[in-house]
Amino acid sequence: MRSFVPNESFSEVSGVPVAQALRPVLVNGGGGFLGSHLCERLLQRGHRVICLDNFSTGRRANVDHLASNTRFHIVEHDVRQPFDIDASLIFNFASPASPPDYQRDPVGTLLTNVLGAVNTLDCARKTGAIVVQSSTSEVYGDPIHSPQHESYCGNVNQIGPRGCYDEGKRSAETLFFDYHRTYGIDIKVGRIFNTYGPRMRLDDGRVVSNFIVQALRNADLTIYGDGQQTRSFCYVDDLIEGFLRFSAAGSACNGPINLGNPTEMTVRRLAEIIRDLTNSRSRIVHLPAVTDDPRQRRPDISRAMAELGWQPLIGLETGLARTVDYFDGLLAGTEKAEVV
Ligand code: NAD
Ligand code: UDP
């Protein structure tokens, strides 16, 4: 059992209630793309933050800029092993998220989601923490209803290559609601739809990072299949704002709640927008479709609007421009380093 008790003085924490200042917020997966933005926003709000991560798909570089903050701590740990950390609030974001990442070690992915949920909920059971789960639109699988409302139970192929992730997240949702009903744990389950922004890895394999990096290198933009499949892309700052509101909502607000941007488009259209935005000379090419790729995905966010007063505010062009700037900087660094 891994225990962690931060030992610094709490006197530097100002502007937040003492009880809250004394008990940190734990972010499992805080070294990842979304988790690092969440850690940053929590610190900005005056919280003490513990980032727990095994850095399998995340990177220390994502949180390097936070390391000098005395209210920030990193605990290197795998959520598949039990842990005991006294926090008032836990965000469970620890899981590979990109299809190439989660399919690389499918058994590990499933266990990370199932055992990670159990260990996180057991930790909360001891401390009385509120626990927020990062679930996913993948619980809807290849949906036959669109937009997807939270009441839709989904269409998942449990024995296909995406099953390790989809069923891991679905089982985690079951565990969250069973712990809530059985032990009275204060839970919140948010279903994230495709989210993008700075700090995605160059080689993460998701469509936004792939297309931007390919466009900046004037390499072929690789569409898998006919490009008519749809997604709805949310900028990271909007998503994190949704999670912060959710975490602060009353204990009756458990979800599941869809968090995403309802503006839907084809993958083909996304490729064209990114090529235009980067003034790239890239060609758009088609590669074989991937197995069980959902044909359409669009969140119904009426519940988030009603219960959290939340909706995305950052349009695709603005969000993509910020993300292009980020990758431009990253490529200038890496490609310069490769030349040297
Ligand atoms: P990411 O891969 O950048 O971040 C995941 C983090 O979890 C990484 O830092 C990784 O090292 C850590 N991690 C993985 N397995 C772990 C383990 N066993 N123990 C401890 N840490 C572990 O991905 P992301 O996009 O930031 O996703 C974060 C969460 O949000 C994930 O749970 C993912 O399923 C969920 N989500 C993301 C999206 C999206 O579009 N970004 C969509 C749906 C759901
Ligand atoms: N995709 C693509 N080219 C790429 C990467 C992804 O055409 O280089 C497609 C992928 O097949 C899917 C969509 O883009 O239809 C979104 O893929 P991503 O991996 O970003 O997320 P997910 O499939 O989990 O929604």
mmCIF file of C-alpha atoms and ligand atoms in Angstrom:
data_model
loop_
_atom_site.group_PDB
_atom_site.id
_atom_site.type_symbol
_atom_site.label_atom_id
_atom_site.label_comp_id
_atom_site.label_asym_id
_atom_site.label_seq_id
_atom_site.Cartn_x
_atom_site.Cartn_y
_atom_site.Cartn_z
ATOM 1 C CA MET A 1 0.000 0.000 0.000
ATOM 2 C CA ARG A 2 1.516 3.312 -1.075
ATOM 3 C CA SER A 3 1.074 6.185 1.440
ATOM 4 C CA PHE A 4 1.923 9.802 0.898
ATOM 5 C CA VAL A 5 1.689 12.693 3.336
ATOM 6 C CA PRO A 6 3.020 16.032 2.083
ATOM 7 C CA ASN A 7 5.149 17.637 4.787
ATOM 8 C CA GLU A 8 5.368 21.293 3.813
ATOM 9 C CA SER A 9 3.861 24.117 5.860
ATOM 10 C CA PHE A 10 0.424 25.139 4.618
ATOM 11 C CA SER A 11 0.866 28.793 5.512
ATOM 12 C CA GLU A 12 1.497 29.909 1.925
ATOM 13 C CA VAL A 13 -1.999 28.894 0.860
ATOM 14 C CA SER A 14 -4.160 31.952 0.933
ATOM 15 C CA GLY A 15 -7.621 32.745 -0.315
ATOM 16 C CA VAL A 16 -9.005 29.241 0.191
ATOM 17 C CA PRO A 17 -10.729 27.812 3.272
ATOM 18 C CA VAL A 18 -8.313 26.230 5.751
ATOM 19 C CA ALA A 19 -9.871 22.757 5.532
ATOM 20 C CA GLN A 20 -9.519 22.807 1.789
ATOM 21 C CA ALA A 21 -5.973 24.142 2.011
ATOM 22 C CA LEU A 22 -5.008 21.372 4.441
ATOM 23 C CA ARG A 23 -6.309 18.545 2.301
ATOM 24 C CA PRO A 24 -4.905 18.428 -1.183
ATOM 25 C CA VAL A 25 -6.564 17.490 -4.444
ATOM 26 C CA LEU A 26 -5.242 14.267 -5.953
ATOM 27 C CA VAL A 27 -4.992 14.008 -9.730
ATOM 28 C CA ASN A 28 -4.368 10.442 -10.933
ATOM 29 C CA GLY A 29 -2.828 10.736 -14.383
ATOM 30 C CA GLY A 30 -1.774 14.321 -13.629
ATOM 31 C CA GLY A 31 1.292 13.986 -15.876
ATOM 32 C CA GLY A 32 -0.826 13.415 -18.979
ATOM 33 C CA PHE A 33 -2.337 15.791 -21.504
ATOM 34 C CA LEU A 34 -5.599 16.540 -19.672
ATOM 35 C CA GLY A 35 -4.284 15.836 -16.164
ATOM 36 C CA SER A 36 -1.493 18.405 -16.459
ATOM 37 C CA HIS A 37 -3.967 21.132 -17.468
ATOM 38 C CA LEU A 38 -6.149 20.136 -14.548
ATOM 39 C CA CYS A 39 -3.212 20.311 -12.084
ATOM 40 C CA GLU A 40 -2.338 23.749 -13.420
ATOM 41 C CA ARG A 41 -5.884 25.097 -13.057
ATOM 42 C CA LEU A 42 -6.234 23.671 -9.537
ATOM 43 C CA LEU A 43 -2.969 25.339 -8.476
ATOM 44 C CA GLN A 44 -4.160 28.618 -9.977
ATOM 45 C CA ARG A 45 -7.245 28.323 -7.767
ATOM 46 C CA GLY A 46 -5.077 27.993 -4.642
ATOM 47 C CA HIS A 47 -5.318 24.240 -4.082
ATOM 48 C CA ARG A 48 -2.547 21.931 -2.982
ATOM 49 C CA VAL A 49 -2.196 19.323 -5.713
ATOM 50 C CA ILE A 50 -0.758 15.812 -5.751
ATOM 51 C CA CYS A 51 -0.091 14.432 -9.216
ATOM 52 C CA LEU A 52 -0.019 10.624 -9.152
ATOM 53 C CA ASP A 53 1.254 9.056 -12.361
ATOM 54 C CA ASN A 54 3.367 6.164 -13.638
ATOM 55 C CA PHE A 55 4.375 8.281 -16.667
ATOM 56 C CA SER A 56 3.553 5.492 -19.110
ATOM 57 C CA THR A 57 1.795 7.731 -21.659
ATOM 58 C CA GLY A 58 2.270 11.059 -19.861
ATOM 59 C CA ARG A 59 5.505 13.001 -19.522
ATOM 60 C CA ARG A 60 7.264 14.785 -16.704
ATOM 61 C CA ALA A 61 7.771 17.677 -19.159
ATOM 62 C CA ASN A 62 4.003 18.316 -18.942
ATOM 63 C CA VAL A 63 4.350 19.305 -15.290
ATOM 64 C CA ASP A 64 7.960 20.556 -15.168
ATOM 65 C CA HIS A 65 6.711 24.147 -15.065
ATOM 66 C CA LEU A 66 4.723 23.337 -11.894
ATOM 67 C CA ALA A 67 7.583 21.635 -10.049
ATOM 68 C CA SER A 68 8.830 24.788 -8.312
ATOM 69 C CA ASN A 69 5.400 25.419 -6.777
ATOM 70 C CA THR A 70 5.512 24.326 -3.118
ATOM 71 C CA ARG A 71 1.833 23.358 -3.319
ATOM 72 C CA PHE A 72 2.569 20.782 -6.039
ATOM 73 C CA HIS A 73 3.818 17.236 -5.442
ATOM 74 C CA ILE A 74 4.476 14.333 -7.774
ATOM 75 C CA VAL A 75 3.994 10.749 -6.631
ATOM 76 C CA GLU A 76 5.222 8.163 -9.129
ATOM 77 C CA HIS A 77 2.824 5.263 -8.749
ATOM 78 C CA ASP A 78 0.754 2.819 -10.780
ATOM 79 C CA VAL A 79 -2.988 2.970 -10.008
ATOM 80 C CA ARG A 80 -3.193 -0.803 -10.451
ATOM 81 C CA GLN A 81 -1.496 -0.985 -7.029
ATOM 82 C CA PRO A 82 -3.362 0.237 -3.918
ATOM 83 C CA PHE A 83 -2.551 3.685 -2.528
ATOM 84 C CA ASP A 84 -3.544 5.677 0.503
ATOM 85 C CA ILE A 85 -3.477 9.444 0.106
ATOM 86 C CA ASP A 86 -5.503 11.850 2.172
ATOM 87 C CA ALA A 87 -7.181 14.216 -0.290
ATOM 88 C CA SER A 88 -10.486 16.053 -0.196
ATOM 89 C CA LEU A 89 -11.067 15.502 -3.894
ATOM 90 C CA ILE A 90 -9.705 12.918 -6.346
ATOM 91 C CA PHE A 91 -9.753 13.128 -10.124
ATOM 92 C CA ASN A 92 -9.102 9.722 -11.706
ATOM 93 C CA PHE A 93 -7.592 10.519 -15.119
ATOM 94 C CA ALA A 94 -5.055 7.666 -15.149
ATOM 95 C CA SER A 95 -5.477 5.593 -18.293
ATOM 96 C CA PRO A 96 -3.961 5.471 -21.748
ATOM 97 C CA ALA A 97 -6.362 7.393 -23.986
ATOM 98 C CA SER A 98 -5.152 7.299 -27.574
ATOM 99 C CA PRO A 99 -6.161 4.143 -29.518
ATOM 100 C CA PRO A 100 -2.528 3.208 -30.394
ATOM 101 C CA ASP A 101 -1.566 3.714 -26.721
ATOM 102 C CA TYR A 102 -4.409 1.682 -25.255
ATOM 103 C CA GLN A 103 -4.135 -1.098 -27.836
ATOM 104 C CA ARG A 104 -0.376 -1.502 -27.269
ATOM 105 C CA ASP A 105 -1.033 -3.231 -23.921
ATOM 106 C CA PRO A 106 -4.730 -4.168 -23.937
ATOM 107 C CA VAL A 107 -4.632 -6.250 -20.763
ATOM 108 C CA GLY A 108 -2.790 -3.451 -18.986
ATOM 109 C CA THR A 109 -5.385 -0.946 -20.223
ATOM 110 C CA LEU A 110 -8.331 -2.959 -18.960
ATOM 111 C CA LEU A 111 -6.655 -3.528 -15.583
ATOM 112 C CA THR A 112 -5.647 0.113 -15.263
ATOM 113 C CA ASN A 113 -9.276 1.104 -15.637
ATOM 114 C CA VAL A 114 -10.749 -1.614 -13.408
ATOM 115 C CA LEU A 115 -8.094 -1.846 -10.676
ATOM 116 C CA GLY A 116 -7.449 1.900 -10.920
ATOM 117 C CA ALA A 117 -11.136 2.522 -10.190
ATOM 118 C CA VAL A 118 -11.167 0.051 -7.286
ATOM 119 C CA ASN A 119 -7.998 1.474 -5.714
ATOM 120 C CA THR A 120 -9.184 5.059 -6.180
ATOM 121 C CA LEU A 121 -12.604 4.327 -4.695
ATOM 122 C CA ASP A 122 -11.070 2.385 -1.785
ATOM 123 C CA CYS A 123 -8.815 5.356 -1.079
ATOM 124 C CA ALA A 124 -11.854 7.678 -1.112
ATOM 125 C CA ARG A 125 -13.753 5.307 1.155
ATOM 126 C CA LYS A 126 -11.101 5.776 3.832
ATOM 127 C CA THR A 127 -10.762 9.534 3.479
ATOM 128 C CA GLY A 128 -14.276 10.627 2.510
ATOM 129 C CA ALA A 129 -12.974 12.299 -0.649
ATOM 130 C CA ILE A 130 -15.225 13.219 -3.559
ATOM 131 C CA VAL A 131 -14.110 11.140 -6.577
ATOM 132 C CA VAL A 132 -14.411 12.329 -10.165
ATOM 133 C CA GLN A 133 -13.989 9.763 -12.936
ATOM 134 C CA SER A 134 -12.801 10.571 -16.448
ATOM 135 C CA SER A 135 -15.029 8.305 -18.479
ATOM 136 C CA THR A 136 -15.366 8.505 -22.222
ATOM 137 C CA SER A 137 -17.668 8.724 -25.216
ATOM 138 C CA GLU A 138 -16.245 5.283 -26.067
ATOM 139 C CA VAL A 139 -18.772 3.820 -23.615
ATOM 140 C CA TYR A 140 -21.247 4.444 -26.482
ATOM 141 C CA GLY A 141 -19.045 2.360 -28.848
ATOM 142 C CA ASP A 142 -20.204 2.715 -32.461
ATOM 143 C CA PRO A 143 -23.472 4.468 -31.617
ATOM 144 C CA ILE A 144 -26.699 3.858 -33.447
ATOM 145 C CA HIS A 145 -28.229 7.023 -31.929
ATOM 146 C CA SER A 146 -26.889 10.501 -32.524
ATOM 147 C CA PRO A 147 -26.308 12.808 -30.764
ATOM 148 C CA GLN A 148 -25.448 10.549 -27.824
ATOM 149 C CA HIS A 149 -27.495 11.225 -24.707
ATOM 150 C CA GLU A 150 -26.350 9.860 -21.337
ATOM 151 C CA SER A 151 -29.355 7.505 -21.257
ATOM 152 C CA TYR A 152 -28.058 5.613 -24.319
ATOM 153 C CA CYS A 153 -26.411 2.336 -23.236
ATOM 154 C CA GLY A 154 -24.156 2.098 -26.257
ATOM 155 C CA ASN A 155 -23.030 -0.387 -28.856
ATOM 156 C CA VAL A 156 -19.618 -1.740 -27.877
ATOM 157 C CA ASN A 157 -17.826 -4.712 -29.404
ATOM 158 C CA GLN A 158 -16.409 -6.187 -26.217
ATOM 159 C CA ILE A 159 -14.173 -8.677 -28.059
ATOM 160 C CA GLY A 160 -12.722 -6.229 -30.598
ATOM 161 C CA PRO A 161 -9.442 -4.296 -30.304
ATOM 162 C CA ARG A 162 -11.145 -1.281 -28.677
ATOM 163 C CA GLY A 163 -12.878 -3.469 -26.082
ATOM 164 C CA CYS A 164 -10.014 -3.211 -23.566
ATOM 165 C CA TYR A 165 -10.569 0.515 -23.280
ATOM 166 C CA ASP A 166 -14.334 0.677 -23.812
ATOM 167 C CA GLU A 167 -15.137 -2.153 -21.418
ATOM 168 C CA GLY A 168 -12.509 -0.942 -18.930
ATOM 169 C CA LYS A 169 -14.232 2.441 -18.814
ATOM 170 C CA ARG A 170 -17.689 0.869 -18.704
ATOM 171 C CA SER A 171 -16.654 -1.391 -15.799
ATOM 172 C CA ALA A 172 -15.149 1.613 -14.034
ATOM 173 C CA GLU A 173 -18.499 3.433 -14.339
ATOM 174 C CA THR A 174 -20.235 0.373 -12.835
ATOM 175 C CA LEU A 175 -17.748 0.324 -9.951
ATOM 176 C CA PHE A 176 -18.259 4.042 -9.323
ATOM 177 C CA PHE A 177 -22.036 3.692 -9.115
ATOM 178 C CA ASP A 178 -21.822 0.488 -7.039
ATOM 179 C CA TYR A 179 -19.448 2.114 -4.531
ATOM 180 C CA HIS A 180 -21.825 5.073 -4.388
ATOM 181 C CA ARG A 181 -24.879 2.880 -3.726
ATOM 182 C CA THR A 182 -23.078 0.474 -1.383
ATOM 183 C CA TYR A 183 -20.776 2.766 0.595
ATOM 184 C CA GLY A 184 -22.234 6.227 0.008
ATOM 185 C CA ILE A 185 -19.088 7.519 -1.748
ATOM 186 C CA ASP A 186 -19.579 10.941 -3.319
ATOM 187 C CA ILE A 187 -18.908 10.173 -7.007
ATOM 188 C CA LYS A 188 -19.010 12.098 -10.268
ATOM 189 C CA VAL A 189 -18.699 10.447 -13.675
ATOM 190 C CA GLY A 190 -17.877 12.662 -16.662
ATOM 191 C CA ARG A 191 -17.891 11.232 -20.196
ATOM 192 C CA ILE A 192 -15.244 13.036 -22.229
ATOM 193 C CA PHE A 193 -15.655 13.447 -25.989
ATOM 194 C CA ASN A 194 -12.583 13.968 -28.222
ATOM 195 C CA THR A 195 -10.537 16.715 -26.603
ATOM 196 C CA TYR A 196 -7.413 18.323 -28.072
ATOM 197 C CA GLY A 197 -4.901 21.037 -27.286
ATOM 198 C CA PRO A 198 -1.329 21.770 -26.221
ATOM 199 C CA ARG A 199 0.578 18.951 -24.454
ATOM 200 C CA MET A 200 -0.777 16.151 -26.606
ATOM 201 C CA ARG A 201 2.282 14.101 -27.530
ATOM 202 C CA LEU A 202 3.753 14.461 -31.026
ATOM 203 C CA ASP A 203 3.482 10.685 -31.457
ATOM 204 C CA ASP A 204 0.265 10.203 -29.523
ATOM 205 C CA GLY A 205 -1.504 8.921 -32.650
ATOM 206 C CA ARG A 206 -4.809 10.750 -32.205
ATOM 207 C CA VAL A 207 -6.250 12.512 -35.199
ATOM 208 C CA VAL A 208 -5.684 16.159 -34.197
ATOM 209 C CA SER A 209 -2.039 15.676 -33.215
ATOM 210 C CA ASN A 210 -1.370 13.442 -36.239
ATOM 211 C CA PHE A 211 -2.879 15.874 -38.761
ATOM 212 C CA ILE A 212 -1.209 18.956 -37.269
ATOM 213 C CA VAL A 213 2.234 17.355 -37.082
ATOM 214 C CA GLN A 214 1.855 15.925 -40.601
ATOM 215 C CA ALA A 215 0.708 19.318 -41.947
ATOM 216 C CA LEU A 216 3.571 21.208 -40.288
ATOM 217 C CA ARG A 217 6.028 18.739 -41.831
ATOM 218 C CA ASN A 218 4.287 18.927 -45.253
ATOM 219 C CA ALA A 219 3.821 15.149 -44.985
ATOM 220 C CA ASP A 220 0.715 13.282 -46.141
ATOM 221 C CA LEU A 221 -2.354 13.709 -43.929
ATOM 222 C CA THR A 222 -3.432 10.117 -43.264
ATOM 223 C CA ILE A 223 -7.178 9.524 -43.218
ATOM 224 C CA TYR A 224 -8.141 6.053 -41.998
ATOM 225 C CA GLY A 225 -11.009 4.803 -44.163
ATOM 226 C CA ASP A 226 -13.232 7.060 -46.251
ATOM 227 C CA GLY A 227 -13.012 10.062 -43.912
ATOM 228 C CA GLN A 228 -16.798 10.282 -43.623
ATOM 229 C CA GLN A 229 -16.740 9.157 -39.983
ATOM 230 C CA THR A 230 -17.509 12.079 -37.665
ATOM 231 C CA ARG A 231 -16.137 13.412 -34.394
ATOM 232 C CA SER A 232 -16.848 16.529 -32.298
ATOM 233 C CA PHE A 233 -13.707 18.241 -30.988
ATOM 234 C CA CYS A 234 -13.492 20.102 -27.682
ATOM 235 C CA TYR A 235 -10.639 22.429 -26.699
ATOM 236 C CA VAL A 236 -8.857 21.406 -23.493
ATOM 237 C CA ASP A 237 -9.607 24.604 -21.515
ATOM 238 C CA ASP A 238 -13.349 24.140 -22.035
ATOM 239 C CA LEU A 239 -13.175 20.516 -20.938
ATOM 240 C CA ILE A 240 -11.241 21.323 -17.758
ATOM 241 C CA GLU A 241 -13.716 24.081 -16.884
ATOM 242 C CA GLY A 242 -16.518 21.508 -17.209
ATOM 243 C CA PHE A 243 -14.731 19.115 -14.827
ATOM 244 C CA LEU A 244 -14.054 21.869 -12.285
ATOM 245 C CA ARG A 245 -17.726 22.849 -12.275
ATOM 246 C CA PHE A 246 -18.743 19.203 -11.980
ATOM 247 C CA SER A 247 -16.398 18.619 -9.019
ATOM 248 C CA ALA A 248 -17.956 21.590 -7.213
ATOM 249 C CA ALA A 249 -21.568 20.570 -7.906
ATOM 250 C CA GLY A 250 -23.651 19.201 -5.031
ATOM 251 C CA SER A 251 -23.469 15.559 -3.950
ATOM 252 C CA ALA A 252 -26.730 14.762 -5.786
ATOM 253 C CA CYS A 253 -25.019 15.576 -9.082
ATOM 254 C CA ASN A 254 -23.292 12.261 -9.892
ATOM 255 C CA GLY A 255 -23.707 12.055 -13.650
ATOM 256 C CA PRO A 256 -22.938 10.460 -15.907
ATOM 257 C CA ILE A 257 -22.537 13.774 -17.703
ATOM 258 C CA ASN A 258 -21.289 14.211 -21.266
ATOM 259 C CA LEU A 259 -18.521 16.802 -21.550
ATOM 260 C CA GLY A 260 -17.594 17.731 -25.093
ATOM 261 C CA ASN A 261 -18.180 20.126 -27.932
ATOM 262 C CA PRO A 262 -21.286 19.289 -29.972
ATOM 263 C CA THR A 263 -19.927 20.749 -33.234
ATOM 264 C CA GLU A 264 -19.666 17.612 -35.364
ATOM 265 C CA MET A 265 -17.590 17.195 -38.511
ATOM 266 C CA THR A 266 -16.152 14.527 -40.748
ATOM 267 C CA VAL A 267 -12.532 13.524 -40.373
ATOM 268 C CA ARG A 268 -12.067 14.602 -44.000
ATOM 269 C CA ARG A 269 -13.265 18.131 -43.161
ATOM 270 C CA LEU A 270 -10.909 18.271 -40.179
ATOM 271 C CA ALA A 271 -7.982 17.380 -42.464
ATOM 272 C CA GLU A 272 -8.913 20.198 -44.850
ATOM 273 C CA ILE A 273 -9.270 22.755 -42.044
ATOM 274 C CA ILE A 274 -5.879 21.843 -40.570
ATOM 275 C CA ARG A 275 -4.180 21.903 -43.954
ATOM 276 C CA ASP A 276 -5.591 25.373 -44.632
ATOM 277 C CA LEU A 277 -4.759 26.699 -41.177
ATOM 278 C CA THR A 278 -1.116 25.645 -41.497
ATOM 279 C CA ASN A 279 -0.742 26.698 -45.168
ATOM 280 C CA SER A 280 0.612 23.220 -45.690
ATOM 281 C CA ARG A 281 1.605 21.571 -48.970
ATOM 282 C CA SER A 282 0.501 18.186 -47.585
ATOM 283 C CA ARG A 283 -1.617 15.815 -49.643
ATOM 284 C CA ILE A 284 -4.630 14.170 -48.062
ATOM 285 C CA VAL A 285 -4.376 10.388 -48.483
ATOM 286 C CA HIS A 286 -6.541 7.466 -47.443
ATOM 287 C CA LEU A 287 -5.258 4.433 -45.523
ATOM 288 C CA PRO A 288 -7.267 1.315 -44.600
ATOM 289 C CA ALA A 289 -10.009 1.872 -42.035
ATOM 290 C CA VAL A 290 -9.304 0.755 -38.473
ATOM 291 C CA THR A 291 -11.404 -2.015 -36.891
ATOM 292 C CA ASP A 292 -14.569 -0.950 -35.052
ATOM 293 C CA ASP A 293 -13.936 2.772 -35.722
ATOM 294 C CA PRO A 294 -17.129 4.562 -34.584
ATOM 295 C CA ARG A 295 -18.898 6.088 -37.608
ATOM 296 C CA GLN A 296 -20.391 9.050 -35.787
ATOM 297 C CA ARG A 297 -19.893 10.791 -32.487
ATOM 298 C CA ARG A 298 -21.536 13.894 -31.111
ATOM 299 C CA PRO A 299 -22.388 14.674 -27.486
ATOM 300 C CA ASP A 300 -25.802 15.754 -26.313
ATOM 301 C CA ILE A 301 -24.693 18.271 -23.671
ATOM 302 C CA SER A 302 -28.127 19.332 -22.437
ATOM 303 C CA ARG A 303 -27.462 17.727 -19.045
ATOM 304 C CA ALA A 304 -24.151 19.590 -18.592
ATOM 305 C CA MET A 305 -25.844 22.838 -19.592
ATOM 306 C CA ALA A 306 -28.730 22.322 -17.154
ATOM 307 C CA GLU A 307 -26.792 20.912 -14.175
ATOM 308 C CA LEU A 308 -23.440 22.701 -14.484
ATOM 309 C CA GLY A 309 -24.340 25.801 -16.497
ATOM 310 C CA TRP A 310 -21.526 24.687 -18.801
ATOM 311 C CA GLN A 311 -20.966 24.710 -22.529
ATOM 312 C CA PRO A 312 -17.803 24.996 -24.627
ATOM 313 C CA LEU A 313 -16.770 28.561 -25.475
ATOM 314 C CA ILE A 314 -13.707 28.053 -27.666
ATOM 315 C CA GLY A 315 -14.371 27.480 -31.358
ATOM 316 C CA LEU A 316 -12.454 24.958 -33.437
ATOM 317 C CA GLU A 317 -10.375 27.469 -35.408
ATOM 318 C CA THR A 318 -9.229 29.266 -32.238
ATOM 319 C CA GLY A 319 -8.437 26.012 -30.450
ATOM 320 C CA LEU A 320 -6.653 24.546 -33.445
ATOM 321 C CA ALA A 321 -4.593 27.727 -33.925
ATOM 322 C CA ARG A 322 -3.366 27.481 -30.305
ATOM 323 C CA THR A 323 -2.578 23.798 -30.794
ATOM 324 C CA VAL A 324 -0.747 24.460 -34.057
ATOM 325 C CA ASP A 325 1.397 27.082 -32.240
ATOM 326 C CA TYR A 326 2.208 24.523 -29.579
ATOM 327 C CA PHE A 327 3.281 21.824 -32.049
ATOM 328 C CA ASP A 328 5.151 24.371 -34.143
ATOM 329 C CA GLY A 329 7.257 25.235 -31.097
ATOM 330 C CA LEU A 330 7.736 21.603 -30.194
ATOM 331 C CA LEU A 331 8.820 20.654 -33.715
ATOM 332 C CA ALA A 332 11.209 23.604 -33.939
ATOM 333 C CA GLY A 333 12.844 22.258 -30.755
ATOM 334 C CA THR A 334 12.921 18.567 -31.683
ATOM 335 C CA GLU A 335 13.835 18.997 -35.329
ATOM 336 C CA LYS A 336 16.575 21.475 -34.445
ATOM 337 C CA ALA A 337 17.843 18.938 -31.896
ATOM 338 C CA GLU A 338 17.811 16.189 -34.532
ATOM 339 C CA VAL A 339 19.858 18.350 -36.933
ATOM 340 C CA VAL A 340 22.405 19.194 -34.210
HETATM 341 P P1 NAD B 1 -2.812 10.819 -21.545
HETATM 342 O O1 NAD B 1 -2.333 9.502 -22.036
HETATM 343 O O2 NAD B 1 -2.072 12.032 -21.962
HETATM 344 O O3 NAD B 1 -2.906 10.835 -19.957
HETATM 345 C C1 NAD B 1 -3.129 9.688 -19.176
HETATM 346 C C2 NAD B 1 -2.178 9.745 -17.993
HETATM 347 O O4 NAD B 1 -2.412 8.592 -17.161
HETATM 348 C C3 NAD B 1 -0.709 9.688 -18.403
HETATM 349 O O5 NAD B 1 0.034 10.652 -17.714
HETATM 350 C C4 NAD B 1 -0.277 8.271 -18.024
HETATM 351 O O6 NAD B 1 1.107 8.177 -17.748
HETATM 352 C C5 NAD B 1 -1.166 8.001 -16.825
HETATM 353 N N1 NAD B 1 -1.362 6.571 -16.592
HETATM 354 C C6 NAD B 1 -1.729 5.638 -17.497
HETATM 355 N N2 NAD B 1 -1.804 4.438 -16.903
HETATM 356 C C7 NAD B 1 -1.495 4.637 -15.590
HETATM 357 C C8 NAD B 1 -1.385 3.768 -14.473
HETATM 358 N N3 NAD B 1 -1.619 2.443 -14.573
HETATM 359 N N4 NAD B 1 -1.045 4.299 -13.276
HETATM 360 C C9 NAD B 1 -0.801 5.622 -13.154
HETATM 361 N N5 NAD B 1 -0.872 6.488 -14.190
HETATM 362 C C10 NAD B 1 -1.217 5.989 -15.388
HETATM 363 O O7 NAD B 1 -4.346 10.912 -21.986
HETATM 364 P P2 NAD B 1 -5.412 12.094 -21.785
HETATM 365 O O8 NAD B 1 -5.958 12.445 -23.104
HETATM 366 O O9 NAD B 1 -4.856 13.150 -20.922
HETATM 367 O O10 NAD B 1 -6.567 11.304 -21.012
HETATM 368 C C11 NAD B 1 -6.765 11.455 -19.627
HETATM 369 C C12 NAD B 1 -8.017 10.708 -19.203
HETATM 370 O O11 NAD B 1 -9.145 11.223 -19.913
HETATM 371 C C13 NAD B 1 -7.953 9.215 -19.520
HETATM 372 O O12 NAD B 1 -8.571 8.501 -18.460
HETATM 373 C C14 NAD B 1 -8.784 9.077 -20.772
HETATM 374 O O13 NAD B 1 -9.391 7.813 -20.871
HETATM 375 C C15 NAD B 1 -9.823 10.174 -20.567
HETATM 376 N N6 NAD B 1 -10.367 10.634 -21.862
HETATM 377 C C16 NAD B 1 -9.654 11.484 -22.659
HETATM 378 C C17 NAD B 1 -10.195 11.891 -23.857
HETATM 379 C C18 NAD B 1 -9.483 12.863 -24.764
HETATM 380 O O14 NAD B 1 -10.019 13.184 -25.830
HETATM 381 N N7 NAD B 1 -8.338 13.413 -24.427
HETATM 382 C C19 NAD B 1 -11.440 11.397 -24.279
HETATM 383 C C20 NAD B 1 -12.121 10.512 -23.454
HETATM 384 C C21 NAD B 1 -11.584 10.150 -22.226
HETATM 385 N N1 UDP B 2 -7.897 9.062 -37.705
HETATM 386 C C1 UDP B 2 -7.453 9.286 -38.978
HETATM 387 N N2 UDP B 2 -6.126 9.513 -39.177
HETATM 388 C C2 UDP B 2 -5.228 9.540 -38.157
HETATM 389 C C3 UDP B 2 -5.689 9.314 -36.835
HETATM 390 C C4 UDP B 2 -7.040 9.071 -36.647
HETATM 391 O O1 UDP B 2 -8.229 9.283 -39.935
HETATM 392 O O2 UDP B 2 -4.033 9.771 -38.418
HETATM 393 C C5 UDP B 2 -9.348 8.878 -37.490
HETATM 394 C C6 UDP B 2 -9.715 7.646 -36.673
HETATM 395 O O3 UDP B 2 -9.801 6.506 -37.508
HETATM 396 C C7 UDP B 2 -11.049 8.085 -36.097
HETATM 397 C C8 UDP B 2 -10.896 9.598 -35.903
HETATM 398 O O4 UDP B 2 -9.824 9.991 -36.749
HETATM 399 O O5 UDP B 2 -12.071 7.875 -37.047
HETATM 400 C C9 UDP B 2 -10.576 9.979 -34.469
HETATM 401 O O6 UDP B 2 -9.470 9.209 -34.058
HETATM 402 P P1 UDP B 2 -8.746 9.420 -32.667
HETATM 403 O O7 UDP B 2 -7.711 8.335 -32.561
HETATM 404 O O8 UDP B 2 -8.283 10.809 -32.522
HETATM 405 O O9 UDP B 2 -9.875 9.229 -31.559
HETATM 406 P P2 UDP B 2 -11.061 8.171 -31.363
HETATM 407 O O10 UDP B 2 -11.074 7.183 -32.477
HETATM 408 O O11 UDP B 2 -10.757 7.554 -30.062
HETATM 409 O O12 UDP B 2 -12.271 9.015 -31.368
#
